[in-house]
Structure formats: structure tokens, C-alpha cells
N, CA, C and O atoms as a DFTB+ gen file, in Angstrom:
768 C
 N C O
     1  1      50.911     161.259     130.415
     2  2      50.728     161.793     129.180
     3  2      51.590     160.758     128.130
     4  3      52.805     160.589     128.031
     5  1      50.428     160.122     127.371
     6  2      51.007     159.279     126.462
     7  2      51.108     160.497     125.226
     8  3      50.534     161.573     125.054
     9  1      52.320     159.602     124.349
    10  2      52.676     160.142     122.963
    11  2      52.163     158.948     122.218
    12  3      52.767     157.879     122.307
    13  1      50.765     159.104     121.276
    14  2      50.765     158.017     120.206
    15  2      51.289     158.389     119.372
    16  3      51.246     159.546     118.953
    17  1      52.006     157.347     118.867
    18  2      53.148     157.742     117.826
    19  2      53.106     156.668     116.833
    20  3      53.515     155.515     116.972
    21  1      52.419     157.337     115.562
    22  2      52.345     155.625     114.618
    23  2      53.461     155.749     114.071
    24  3      53.953     156.793     113.643
    25  1      53.961     154.578     114.057
    26  2      55.402     154.778     112.857
    27  2      54.941     154.115     111.314
    28  3      53.838     153.619     111.085
    29  1      55.675     154.196     110.677
    30  2      55.526     153.778     109.192
    31  2      55.666     154.734     107.819
    32  3      56.584     154.487     107.037
    33  1      54.807     155.744     107.567
    34  2      55.921     156.754     106.684
    35  2      54.941     158.012     107.727
    36  3      54.479     158.899     107.009
    37  1      54.728     158.113     108.659
    38  2      54.488     159.362     109.571
    39  2      54.341     159.044     110.735
    40  3      54.170     157.882     111.104
    41  1      54.383     159.954     111.416
    42  2      53.539     160.115     113.052
    43  2      52.389     161.360     112.809
    44  3      52.418     162.406     112.160
    45  1      51.655     160.888     113.426
    46  2      49.934     161.449     113.908
    47  2      50.496     162.286     114.748
    48  3      50.132     163.435     114.496
    49  1      51.430     162.203     115.888
    50  2      51.484     163.682     116.738
    51  2      50.651     163.882     117.744
    52  3      50.847     164.875     118.444
    53  1      49.650     163.084     118.017
    54  2      48.204     162.738     118.705
    55  2      49.077     162.919     119.770
    56  3      50.135     162.303     119.643
    57  1      48.908     163.812     121.137
    58  2      48.682     163.714     122.418
    59  2      47.851     163.159     123.143
    60  3      46.782     163.765     123.080
    61  1      47.811     162.164     123.907
    62  2      46.450     162.137     125.257
    63  2      46.917     162.458     126.415
    64  3      47.487     161.518     126.969
    65  1      46.894     163.455     127.010
    66  2      47.708     163.972     128.335
    67  2      46.601     163.831     129.506
    68  3      47.070     164.228     130.573
    69  1      45.149     163.339     129.621
    70  2      44.421     162.484     130.911
    71  2      44.554     163.891     131.768
    72  3      44.883     163.785     132.950
    73  1      44.296     165.291     131.182
    74  2      44.012     166.019     132.161
    75  2      42.979     166.083     132.996
    76  3      42.968     166.296     134.209
    77  1      41.986     165.853     132.143
    78  2      40.451     165.460     132.836
    79  2      40.576     164.269     133.928
    80  3      40.252     164.382     135.110
    81  1      41.108     163.102     133.312
    82  2      41.731     161.564     134.479
    83  2      42.411     162.520     135.665
    84  3      41.986     162.400     136.814
    85  1      43.464     163.460     135.371
    86  2      43.965     163.609     136.593
    87  2      43.479     164.647     137.373
    88  3      43.925     164.781     138.513
    89  1      42.551     165.479     136.899
    90  2      41.497     166.410     137.696
    91  2      40.265     165.493     138.505
    92  3      39.829     165.870     139.592
    93  1      39.795     164.307     137.859
    94  2      38.905     163.489     138.591
    95  2      40.061     162.660     139.408
    96  3      39.615     162.566     140.551
    97  1      41.028     162.173     139.364
    98  2      41.589     161.883     140.550
    99  2      42.020     162.730     141.483
   100  3      42.179     162.197     142.581
   101  1      42.225     163.687     141.432
   102  2      42.508     164.931     142.358
   103  2      41.543     164.783     143.137
   104  3      41.557     164.405     144.308
   105  1      40.502     165.146     142.347
   106  2      39.149     165.053     143.526
   107  2      38.968     163.751     144.152
   108  3      38.931     163.926     145.370
   109  1      38.844     162.560     143.860
   110  2      38.755     161.589     144.170
   111  2      39.788     161.205     145.658
   112  3      39.617     160.393     146.567
   113  1      40.912     162.232     145.370
   114  2      41.524     161.618     146.361
   115  2      41.648     162.423     147.393
   116  3      42.217     162.022     148.409
   117  1      40.949     164.148     147.269
   118  2      40.489     164.927     148.290
   119  2      39.412     164.550     149.030
   120  3      39.240     165.063     150.137
   121  1      38.304     163.354     148.395
   122  2      37.406     162.897     149.231
   123  2      37.650     161.756     149.708
   124  3      36.816     161.269     150.471
   125  1      38.876     161.012     149.384
   126  2      39.328     159.743     150.287
   127  2      40.015     160.165     151.522
   128  3      39.987     159.497     152.555
   129  1      40.761     161.520     151.365
   130  2      41.227     162.128     152.332
   131  2      40.351     162.707     153.348
   132  3      40.700     162.688     154.528
   133  1      39.246     163.217     152.985
   134  2      38.351     163.407     154.245
   135  2      37.412     162.188     154.757
   136  3      36.927     162.183     155.888
   137  1      37.228     161.263     153.907
   138  2      36.858     159.748     154.582
   139  2      37.842     159.023     155.403
   140  3      37.603     158.029     156.089
   141  1      39.014     159.642     155.258
   142  2      40.197     158.681     156.080
   143  2      40.188     159.430     157.313
   144  3      40.476     158.809     158.336
   145  1      39.914     160.632     157.391
   146  2      40.078     161.749     158.650
   147  2      38.930     161.034     159.457
   148  3      39.034     161.099     160.682
   149  1      37.682     160.258     158.855
   150  2      36.889     160.506     160.065
   151  2      36.817     159.278     160.840
   152  3      36.236     159.198     161.922
   153  1      37.657     157.953     160.033
   154  2      38.168     156.851     160.634
   155  2      37.164     156.502     161.280
   156  3      37.124     156.562     162.509
   157  1      36.207     156.088     160.550
   158  2      35.219     155.084     161.676
   159  2      34.820     154.212     160.247
   160  3      35.107     154.572     159.105
   161  1      34.053     152.926     160.646
   162  2      34.288     151.755     159.357
   163  2      33.402     152.186     158.393
   164  3      33.902     152.025     157.280
   165  1      32.446     152.600     158.355
   166  2      31.349     153.197     157.276
   167  2      32.091     154.185     156.303
   168  3      31.628     154.421     155.188
   169  1      33.069     154.664     156.683
   170  2      33.756     155.595     156.051
   171  2      34.986     154.837     155.262
   172  3      35.344     155.128     154.120
   173  1      35.498     153.931     155.987
   174  2      36.506     152.802     155.363
   175  2      35.540     152.287     153.961
   176  3      35.850     152.253     152.770
   177  1      34.228     151.907     154.676
   178  2      33.721     150.843     152.997
   179  2      33.678     152.127     151.640
   180  3      33.888     152.149     150.427
   181  1      33.277     153.088     152.711
   182  2      33.202     154.110     151.234
   183  2      34.154     154.451     150.580
   184  3      34.126     154.599     149.359
   185  1      35.166     154.630     151.325
   186  2      36.206     154.913     150.810
   187  2      36.779     153.824     149.571
   188  3      37.381     154.182     148.558
   189  1      36.358     152.160     150.007
   190  2      36.907     151.455     149.269
   191  2      36.361     151.335     148.098
   192  3      37.030     151.169     147.079
   193  1      34.896     151.416     148.121
   194  2      34.220     151.733     147.160
   195  2      34.410     152.745     146.029
   196  3      34.162     152.575     144.835
   197  1      35.046     154.158     146.822
   198  2      35.307     155.272     146.073
   199  2      36.454     154.790     145.364
   200  3      36.459     155.228     144.214
   201  1      37.398     154.073     145.620
   202  2      38.385     153.128     144.998
   203  2      38.469     152.627     143.924
   204  3      39.150     152.809     142.914
   205  1      37.526     151.817     144.308
   206  2      36.955     150.562     142.928
   207  2      35.907     151.616     141.739
   208  3      35.876     151.408     140.526
   209  1      35.221     152.594     142.366
   210  2      34.967     153.134     141.200
   211  2      36.294     154.060     140.092
   212  3      36.266     154.174     138.867
   213  1      37.253     154.547     140.979
   214  2      38.192     155.300     140.547
   215  2      39.080     154.304     139.678
   216  3      39.788     154.679     138.743
   217  1      38.911     152.565     140.242
   218  2      39.879     152.222     138.997
   219  2      38.847     152.037     137.852
   220  3      39.290     152.434     136.774
   221  1      37.275     151.414     137.792
   222  2      36.694     151.229     136.638
   223  2      36.738     152.614     135.937
   224  3      36.803     152.414     134.724
   225  1      36.729     153.840     136.204
   226  2      37.149     155.159     135.292
   227  2      38.018     155.056     134.566
   228  3      37.957     154.983     133.338
   229  1      39.242     155.033     135.463
   230  2      40.341     154.734     134.650
   231  2      40.700     154.188     133.405
   232  3      41.106     154.731     132.377
   233  1      40.386     152.544     133.803
   234  2      40.302     151.457     132.846
   235  2      39.097     152.054     131.877
   236  3      39.072     151.488     130.785
   237  1      38.301     152.872     132.020
   238  2      37.216     152.955     130.976
   239  2      37.918     154.297     130.113
   240  3      37.752     154.271     128.893
   241  1      38.655     155.406     130.666
   242  2      39.649     155.883     129.973
   243  2      40.650     155.350     129.031
   244  3      40.728     155.779     127.880
   245  1      41.555     154.259     129.576
   246  2      42.456     153.735     128.866
   247  2      41.857     152.676     127.767
   248  3      42.546     152.347     126.802
   249  1      40.715     152.231     127.942
   250  2      40.141     151.439     126.561
   251  2      39.970     152.541     125.799
   252  3      40.655     152.700     124.789
   253  1      39.065     153.410     126.174
   254  2      38.699     154.877     124.826
   255  2      39.638     154.933     123.913
   256  3      39.546     154.723     122.704
   257  1      40.985     155.368     124.856
   258  2      42.255     155.985     124.123
   259  2      42.782     155.169     123.271
   260  3      43.031     155.536     122.122
   261  1      43.051     153.837     123.743
   262  2      43.575     152.447     123.331
   263  2      42.852     151.988     121.910
   264  3      43.439     151.452     120.970
   265  1      41.374     152.337     121.972
   266  2      40.443     151.883     121.236
   267  2      40.942     152.981     119.579
   268  3      41.178     152.515     118.464
   269  1      40.962     154.459     119.986
   270  2      40.952     154.972     119.133
   271  2      42.651     154.943     118.630
   272  3      42.873     154.869     117.422
   273  1      43.678     154.998     119.488
   274  2      44.971     154.741     118.633
   275  2      45.103     153.552     117.642
   276  3      45.545     153.662     116.498
   277  1      44.750     152.619     118.109
   278  2      44.466     151.074     117.270
   279  2      44.050     151.499     116.308
   280  3      44.768     151.341     115.321
   281  1      42.462     152.374     116.071
   282  2      41.545     152.747     114.913
   283  2      42.668     153.407     114.026
   284  3      42.777     153.139     112.830
   285  1      43.314     154.092     114.542
   286  2      43.824     154.988     113.493
   287  2      44.983     154.250     112.893
   288  3      45.202     154.265     111.681
   289  1      45.564     153.742     113.578
   290  2      46.910     152.855     113.503
   291  2      46.009     151.833     112.297
   292  3      46.602     151.894     111.220
   293  1      44.940     151.067     112.236
   294  2      44.850     150.383     111.148
   295  2      44.097     150.771     110.227
   296  3      44.072     150.061     109.222
   297  1      43.299     151.925     110.254
   298  2      43.159     152.981     109.044
   299  2      44.145     153.421     107.919
   300  3      44.071     153.707     106.724
   301  1      44.746     153.366     108.523
   302  2      46.313     154.260     107.996
   303  2      47.321     152.890     107.401
   304  3      48.170     153.081     106.530
   305  1      47.149     151.934     107.829
   306  2      47.672     151.250     107.550
   307  2      49.647     150.968     108.322
   308  3      50.627     150.385     107.860
   309  1      49.455     151.574     109.349
   310  2      50.800     151.606     109.891
   311  2      50.957     150.906     110.968
   312  3      50.221     149.921     111.016
   313  1      52.037     151.142     112.344
   314  2      51.756     150.294     113.415
   315  2      52.013     151.212     114.243
   316  3      52.261     152.364     113.886
   317  1      51.980     150.692     115.873
   318  2      52.107     152.266     116.913
   319  2      53.190     151.624     117.825
   320  3      53.077     150.517     118.352
   321  1      54.281     152.480     117.945
   322  2      55.455     152.709     118.589
   323  2      55.050     152.646     119.754
   324  3      53.896     153.057     119.871
   325  1      55.741     152.136     121.105
   326  2      55.395     152.909     122.653
   327  2      56.716     152.831     123.347
   328  3      57.581     152.014     123.033
   329  1      56.822     153.600     124.180
   330  2      58.157     153.911     125.094
   331  2      57.766     152.480     125.713
   332  3      56.649     151.965     125.768
   333  1      59.353     151.840     126.292
   334  2      59.207     151.368     126.871
   335  2      59.501     151.316     128.360
   336  3      60.613     151.005     128.786
   337  1      58.248     151.699     129.308
   338  2      58.299     152.463     130.242
   339  2      58.353     151.061     131.571
   340  3      57.624     151.355     132.518
   341  1      58.897     150.015     131.701
   342  2      59.002     149.054     132.697
   343  2      59.974     150.138     133.504
   344  3      60.429     151.217     133.125
   345  1      60.091     149.537     134.566
   346  2      61.068     150.176     135.762
   347  2      61.067     151.871     135.995
   348  3      61.787     152.564     136.715
   349  1      60.147     152.174     135.237
   350  2      60.115     154.143     135.550
   351  2      60.182     153.967     137.021
   352  3      61.233     154.286     137.577
   353  1      59.474     153.632     137.525
   354  2      59.053     154.111     139.249
   355  2      60.792     153.614     139.473
   356  3      61.266     154.750     139.459
   357  1      61.326     153.211     139.557
   358  2      62.870     152.667     139.553
   359  2      63.952     153.913     139.734
   360  3      64.728     154.227     140.637
   361  1      63.526     154.636     138.042
   362  2      64.152     155.582     137.493
   363  2      64.176     156.894     137.702
   364  3      65.154     157.592     137.436
   365  1      63.082     157.326     138.203
   366  2      62.807     158.886     138.419
   367  2      62.741     159.050     140.006
   368  3      62.578     158.052     140.709
   369  1      62.828     159.900     140.375
   370  2      63.180     160.555     141.729
   371  2      62.134     161.754     141.649
   372  3      62.671     162.822     141.354
   373  1      60.415     161.823     141.895
   374  2      59.654     162.542     141.624
   375  2      59.823     163.157     142.601
   376  3      60.466     162.600     143.491
   377  1      59.241     164.758     142.865
   378  2      59.248     165.563     143.929
   379  2      58.456     165.215     144.449
   380  3      57.634     164.640     143.735
   381  1      58.036     165.297     146.295
   382  2      56.521     165.026     147.174
   383  2      55.090     165.004     146.365
   384  3      54.331     164.034     146.381
   385  1      54.798     166.448     145.527
   386  2      53.460     166.436     145.182
   387  2      53.598     165.566     143.731
   388  3      52.584     165.117     143.197
   389  1      54.600     165.418     143.293
   390  2      54.544     164.028     142.058
   391  2      54.226     162.954     142.094
   392  3      53.676     162.316     141.196
   393  1      54.622     162.496     143.457
   394  2      54.521     160.974     143.707
   395  2      53.228     160.139     143.875
   396  3      53.219     158.908     143.845
   397  1      52.213     160.867     144.042
   398  2      50.834     160.280     144.175
   399  2      50.490     160.233     142.311
   400  3      50.180     159.174     141.766
   401  1      50.582     161.192     141.748
   402  2      50.681     160.934     140.147
   403  2      51.360     160.069     139.779
   404  3      50.787     159.266     139.042
   405  1      52.772     159.814     140.067
   406  2      53.531     158.945     139.099
   407  2      52.651     157.283     139.554
   408  3      52.304     156.408     138.761
   409  1      52.494     157.292     140.979
   410  2      52.324     155.980     141.621
   411  2      51.083     155.677     141.074
   412  3      50.866     154.522     140.711
   413  1      50.190     156.588     140.955
   414  2      48.765     155.979     140.024
   415  2      48.352     156.100     138.946
   416  3      47.175     155.927     138.628
   417  1      49.652     156.555     137.888
   418  2      49.095     156.146     136.470
   419  2      48.981     155.088     136.188
   420  3      49.707     154.289     136.778
   421  1      48.107     154.616     135.249
   422  2      48.042     153.127     134.727
   423  2      48.501     153.036     133.486
   424  3      47.785     152.547     132.612
   425  1      49.928     153.550     133.179
   426  2      50.390     153.081     132.015
   427  2      50.619     151.945     131.373
   428  3      50.837     151.907     130.163
   429  1      50.583     150.735     132.271
   430  2      50.908     149.378     132.054
   431  2      49.837     149.166     131.518
   432  3      49.892     148.689     130.385
   433  1      48.394     149.456     132.160
   434  2      47.182     148.899     131.569
   435  2      46.740     149.563     130.771
   436  3      45.629     149.118     130.479
   437  1      47.034     150.631     130.079
   438  2      47.019     151.297     128.881
   439  2      47.946     150.519     127.831
   440  3      47.391     149.907     126.918
   441  1      49.208     150.526     127.923
   442  2      50.250     149.359     127.181
   443  2      49.355     147.847     126.545
   444  3      49.216     147.389     125.411
   445  1      48.860     147.392     127.965
   446  2      48.312     146.142     127.531
   447  2      47.052     146.769     126.793
   448  3      47.036     146.574     125.578
   449  1      46.125     147.400     127.264
   450  2      44.953     147.657     126.308
   451  2      45.332     147.651     124.897
   452  3      44.768     147.066     123.973
   453  1      46.260     148.312     124.873
   454  2      46.841     148.819     122.821
   455  2      47.368     147.706     122.675
   456  3      46.751     147.104     121.797
   457  1      48.474     146.910     123.216
   458  2      48.673     145.757     122.720
   459  2      47.435     144.282     122.444
   460  3      47.561     143.581     121.440
   461  1      46.344     144.019     123.456
   462  2      45.724     143.395     122.930
   463  2      44.360     143.828     121.866
   464  3      43.724     142.924     121.322
   465  1      44.117     144.814     121.717
   466  2      43.413     145.431     120.652
   467  2      44.305     145.493     118.924
   468  3      43.847     145.337     117.792
   469  1      45.493     145.743     119.334
   470  2      46.341     146.018     118.233
   471  2      46.406     144.183     117.751
   472  3      46.034     143.864     116.622
   473  1      46.772     143.413     118.473
   474  2      47.214     142.131     118.016
   475  2      45.620     141.470     117.434
   476  3      45.621     140.543     116.624
   477  1      44.310     142.072     117.957
   478  2      43.464     141.351     117.612
   479  2      42.750     142.077     116.233
   480  3      41.896     141.543     115.525
   481  1      43.446     143.699     116.014
   482  2      43.363     144.096     114.317
   483  2      44.079     144.018     113.617
   484  3      44.037     144.409     112.451
   485  1      45.046     143.405     114.258
   486  2      46.146     142.861     112.931
   487  2      47.127     144.218     113.076
   488  3      47.872     144.081     112.106
   489  1      47.545     145.487     113.779
   490  2      48.303     146.123     113.665
   491  2      49.523     145.683     114.468
   492  3      49.491     145.106     115.554
   493  1      50.778     146.098     113.663
   494  2      52.271     145.880     114.659
   495  2      52.195     146.672     115.420
   496  3      51.860     147.805     115.073
   497  1      52.454     146.398     116.638
   498  2      53.079     147.386     118.064
   499  2      54.486     147.106     118.552
   500  3      54.765     145.956     118.890
   501  1      55.416     148.092     118.615
   502  2      56.881     147.811     119.146
   503  2      57.423     148.843     120.059
   504  3      57.720     150.007     119.794
   505  1      57.491     148.276     121.060
   506  2      58.020     148.820     122.207
   507  2      59.520     149.334     122.080
   508  3      60.277     148.368     121.987
   509  1      60.234     150.642     122.044
   510  2      61.315     151.407     121.778
   511  2      61.988     151.565     123.307
   512  3      61.273     151.178     124.231
   513  1      63.127     152.031     123.597
   514  2      64.073     152.242     124.897
   515  2      63.478     153.790     124.854
   516  3      63.533     154.536     123.876
   517  1      63.020     154.030     125.874
   518  2      62.721     155.609     126.475
   519  2      63.911     156.428     126.735
   520  3      63.804     157.637     126.940
   521  1      64.785     155.957     126.734
   522  2      65.885     156.919     127.830
   523  2      66.150     158.250     126.560
   524  3      66.331     158.214     125.343
   525  1      66.092     158.955     127.201
   526  2      66.673     160.375     126.525
   527  2      65.631     160.798     125.111
   528  3      66.215     161.595     124.376
   529  1      64.313     160.435     124.646
   530  2      63.636     160.859     124.233
   531  2      63.123     162.099     124.031
   532  3      62.802     162.541     122.928
   533  1      63.027     162.729     125.167
   534  2      62.599     164.129     125.498
   535  2      63.748     165.453     125.804
   536  3      63.627     166.641     126.106
   537  1      64.909     164.515     125.540
   538  2      66.036     165.453     125.572
   539  2      67.069     165.267     124.274
   540  3      68.269     165.532     124.337
   541  1      66.656     164.963     123.554
   542  2      67.099     164.158     122.068
   543  2      66.463     164.890     120.729
   544  3      65.350     164.808     120.208
   545  1      67.599     165.608     120.415
   546  2      67.270     166.128     119.026
   547  2      66.921     165.644     117.626
   548  3      67.925     165.444     116.943
   549  1      65.581     165.366     116.925
   550  2      65.633     164.453     116.240
   551  2      66.453     164.841     115.029
   552  3      66.907     163.962     114.296
   553  1      66.691     166.327     114.756
   554  2      67.363     166.747     113.703
   555  2      68.941     166.464     113.313
   556  3      69.542     166.050     112.322
   557  1      69.316     166.964     114.779
   558  2      71.277     166.586     114.863
   559  2      71.907     165.483     115.867
   560  3      73.050     165.027     115.813
   561  1      70.674     165.094     116.995
   562  2      71.036     164.039     117.588
   563  2      71.273     164.395     118.985
   564  3      71.148     163.662     119.966
   565  1      71.718     165.908     118.934
   566  2      72.091     166.340     119.993
   567  2      71.555     166.165     121.311
   568  3      70.474     166.737     121.454
   569  1      72.055     165.441     122.497
   570  2      71.273     165.287     123.669
   571  2      71.656     165.793     124.587
   572  3      72.802     165.410     124.820
   573  1      71.172     166.748     125.542
   574  2      71.465     167.243     126.383
   575  2      70.138     167.585     127.362
   576  3      69.007     167.792     126.922
   577  1      70.436     167.598     128.481
   578  2      69.203     167.985     129.727
   579  2      68.587     169.358     129.209
   580  3      67.388     169.588     129.051
   581  1      69.597     170.178     128.988
   582  2      69.104     171.670     128.519
   583  2      68.365     172.101     127.617
   584  3      67.814     173.198     127.537
   585  1      68.340     171.079     126.795
   586  2      67.737     171.045     125.849
   587  2      65.940     171.600     125.893
   588  3      65.193     172.327     125.238
   589  1      65.896     170.843     126.940
   590  2      64.283     171.338     127.550
   591  2      64.173     172.378     128.522
   592  3      63.652     172.170     129.618
   593  1      64.644     173.508     128.174
   594  2      64.559     174.725     129.571
   595  2      63.550     174.653     130.740
   596  3      63.824     174.886     131.917
   597  1      62.259     174.272     130.214
   598  2      61.273     174.301     130.909
   599  2      60.379     172.812     130.253
   600  3      60.586     172.453     129.094
   601  1      59.616     172.225     130.963
   602  2      58.929     170.925     130.954
   603  2      58.320     170.687     129.596
   604  3      58.527     169.629     129.001
   605  1      57.351     171.937     128.943
   606  2      56.614     171.652     127.894
   607  2      57.177     172.136     126.627
   608  3      56.512     171.992     125.601
   609  1      58.858     172.950     126.574
   610  2      59.245     173.228     125.051
   611  2      61.069     172.488     125.270
   612  3      61.844     172.099     126.143
   613  1      60.962     172.666     123.862
   614  2      62.221     171.758     123.782
   615  2      63.307     172.656     122.699
   616  3      62.950     172.445     121.540
   617  1      64.033     173.214     122.739
   618  2      65.152     173.777     121.893
   619  2      66.632     173.253     122.096
   620  3      67.198     173.230     123.189
   621  1      67.146     172.864     120.975
   622  2      68.164     172.119     120.697
   623  2      69.175     173.290     120.955
   624  3      69.025     174.412     120.471
   625  1      70.250     172.914     121.789
   626  2      71.198     174.077     121.981
   627  2      72.487     174.179     120.571
   628  3      73.336     175.036     120.329
   629  1      72.128     172.896     119.877
   630  2      73.139     172.976     119.208
   631  2      72.820     173.646     117.822
   632  3      73.635     174.443     117.357
   633  1      71.257     173.246     116.911
   634  2      70.846     173.086     116.087
   635  2      69.806     174.185     115.815
   636  3      69.517     174.577     114.684
   637  1      69.144     174.756     117.236
   638  2      68.339     175.614     117.305
   639  2      66.510     174.921     116.888
   640  3      65.593     175.736     116.791
   641  1      66.257     173.506     116.703
   642  2      65.185     173.505     117.116
   643  2      64.329     173.477     118.107
   644  3      64.463     172.887     119.179
   645  1      63.190     174.305     117.643
   646  2      62.507     174.397     119.082
   647  2      60.980     174.090     118.773
   648  3      60.584     174.482     117.675
   649  1      59.898     173.317     119.752
   650  2      58.633     172.718     119.546
   651  2      58.588     172.487     120.780
   652  3      59.436     172.657     121.656
   653  1      57.085     171.908     120.828
   654  2      56.581     171.151     121.895
   655  2      57.344     169.900     122.295
   656  3      57.584     168.939     121.564
   657  1      57.669     170.050     123.496
   658  2      58.527     168.996     124.033
   659  2      57.800     167.050     123.823
   660  3      58.458     166.044     123.557
   661  1      56.587     167.144     124.022
   662  2      56.293     165.803     123.734
   663  2      56.163     165.643     122.005
   664  3      56.474     164.612     121.407
   665  1      55.763     166.589     121.508
   666  2      56.065     166.246     120.298
   667  2      57.649     166.055     119.503
   668  3      57.695     165.700     118.325
   669  1      58.684     166.288     120.164
   670  2      60.043     166.567     119.783
   671  2      60.246     164.509     120.059
   672  3      60.801     163.630     119.400
   673  1      59.282     164.523     121.655
   674  2      59.499     163.324     122.123
   675  2      58.829     162.162     121.205
   676  3      59.370     161.111     120.864
   677  1      57.561     162.597     120.900
   678  2      57.157     161.585     119.583
   679  2      57.673     161.394     118.421
   680  3      57.520     160.440     117.658
   681  1      58.411     162.511     118.283
   682  2      59.276     161.886     116.916
   683  2      60.436     161.438     116.787
   684  3      60.916     161.221     115.674
   685  1      61.399     161.121     118.458
   686  2      61.887     160.585     118.539
   687  2      61.897     158.954     118.951
   688  3      62.918     158.291     119.136
   689  1      60.887     158.601     119.023
   690  2      60.321     157.249     119.418
   691  2      59.813     156.637     118.130
   692  3      60.094     155.489     117.785
   693  1      58.993     157.528     117.387
   694  2      58.895     157.030     115.893
   695  2      60.572     156.621     115.022
   696  3      60.770     155.610     114.348
   697  1      61.278     157.393     115.217
   698  2      62.125     157.075     114.469
   699  2      62.977     156.164     115.286
   700  3      63.462     155.326     114.526
   701  1      63.324     155.996     116.400
   702  2      63.569     154.295     116.945
   703  2      62.889     153.270     116.777
   704  3      63.309     152.137     117.013
   705  1      61.678     153.559     116.319
   706  2      60.507     152.556     115.660
   707  2      61.343     151.877     114.391
   708  3      61.751     150.726     114.242
   709  1      61.427     152.957     113.606
   710  2      61.634     152.512     112.015
   711  2      63.068     152.126     112.102
   712  3      63.301     151.368     111.161
   713  1      64.013     152.301     112.748
   714  2      65.359     151.767     112.898
   715  2      65.530     150.787     113.362
   716  3      66.463     150.072     112.998
   717  1      64.401     150.322     114.634
   718  2      64.174     148.710     115.199
   719  2      63.411     147.829     114.055
   720  3      63.657     146.648     113.813
   721  1      62.479     148.603     113.429
   722  2      61.596     147.655     112.608
   723  2      62.332     147.581     111.056
   724  3      61.847     146.944     110.121
   725  1      63.490     148.298     110.994
   726  2      64.224     147.642     109.773
   727  2      65.218     146.630     110.074
   728  3      65.532     145.646     109.404
   729  1      65.613     146.987     111.070
   730  2      66.684     145.604     111.857
   731  2      65.683     144.329     111.925
   732  3      66.061     143.250     111.469
   733  1      64.622     144.452     112.405
   734  2      63.662     143.355     112.897
   735  2      63.436     142.678     111.716
   736  3      63.565     141.457     111.622
   737  1      62.980     143.685     110.459
   738  2      62.448     142.643     109.404
   739  2      63.573     142.483     108.301
   740  3      63.144     141.994     107.256
   741  1      64.739     142.750     108.311
   742  2      65.850     142.676     107.357
   743  2      65.774     140.942     107.036
   744  3      65.535     139.998     107.789
   745  1      66.111     141.011     105.474
   746  2      66.384     139.536     105.167
   747  2      67.855     139.129     106.120
   748  3      68.763     139.952     106.240
   749  1      67.907     137.900     106.684
   750  2      68.574     136.973     107.172
   751  2      69.855     136.684     106.402
   752  3      69.416     135.805     105.660
   753  1      71.226     136.826     106.041
   754  2      72.249     137.174     104.903
   755  2      72.314     135.800     104.741
   756  3      72.331     135.089     105.746
   757  1      72.357     135.267     103.519
   758  2      72.418     133.359     103.035
   759  2      74.399     133.618     103.153
   760  3      75.084     134.580     102.805
   761  1      74.793     132.266     103.801
   762  2      76.063     132.190     103.614
   763  2      76.198     130.962     102.616
   764  3      75.728     129.835     102.464
   765  1      77.259     131.968     101.925
   766  2      77.728     130.742     100.470
   767  2      79.074     130.246     100.385
   768  3      79.393     129.475      99.480
């Protein structure tokens, strides 16, 4: 799931979850397993062709999402803030049924598409620290794991702010980008 947060005046709060892409990938994984079970040379060739087709489809979806994000940012005169997800596979320990989803998630490719399209359109892109964005309350700053009682819901234990967890994480990413943008664009103090 990518939370497209456009920083500046505000966040558009759009979420790109990729449910259809996930369903497409699960279907291809089933077909790939069927081909691997046959253990023939022609089945191996067909599996390789199927993998290439799946990769092309994922790249196409990433192009469409990145194009839409950059177009919104350009039209509204804002920038794009992304979570820095480098090393995410080393940081998280997924359950057995989530391993294939996490390892086949093309987030780096999507980030690269957003960066080159934004550079071409003159839209600033900033990567912010991803730690605890979905566990921190944007109102009071309280950070705790139990702020997310279930995967999709955020409920702050201190101030009571509640809402969709993805939206709260997007607001936190926007706030981090705003504070980092101020530090980057702050004038250098003159020595007297």
C-alpha cells in the first residue's frame, strides 16, 4: 500500500492499495505453482514467460500510479513526500503467508517512477523516515504499538484521536516532510 501524500498546503490523502494487482499476482502464483508441479521443460518455459508478463503488468500499474501522483502534485503546486523504505525487508519479520507479498512488492520501482516523473515535471520529492509513522498520533505525538489495535484502525491511547491507520500514517509523513522542508530551505545564517 502506498499512501500518496502531497506536502505543502496539505495532503490529498489518496491511498493506492493495489488490491487488484495483489489479486492478479496471487492468480499468477497459483498458475506458476501448477506449472512447477509438472516439472517439464515446456512448463518451465511457460512459467518464465508468465513471470515476465507479470513483471510487465506490475511496471505498467506503477507507471499509472506514479503518473497520477505527479500530475496532482504539479497541478496543485505541491511536492511529493515518500517514506524511505530502504531496508524494509531486513526490518520486518513477516508471517509465513505474508512473505511472498512482501518480497514481490515493487515499492522501489514505484519510487523510481515517481522520482523521474517528478524531476521531469519540476515537482520536488522528499523521502522521510518511515519509523513509527503508523503508530504515532499526529495530534499529541504519543507513539505506541497499541495505538493500532487492528491493522486498519488507529486509535490514540492518550488523546483519543481515531481514524483509518493509512490516513494517519499519511498525515505523519506529510508532517515530517514539512518539518524537513523547512530545515532544507532555511537560509544559512550570516556570520558577523
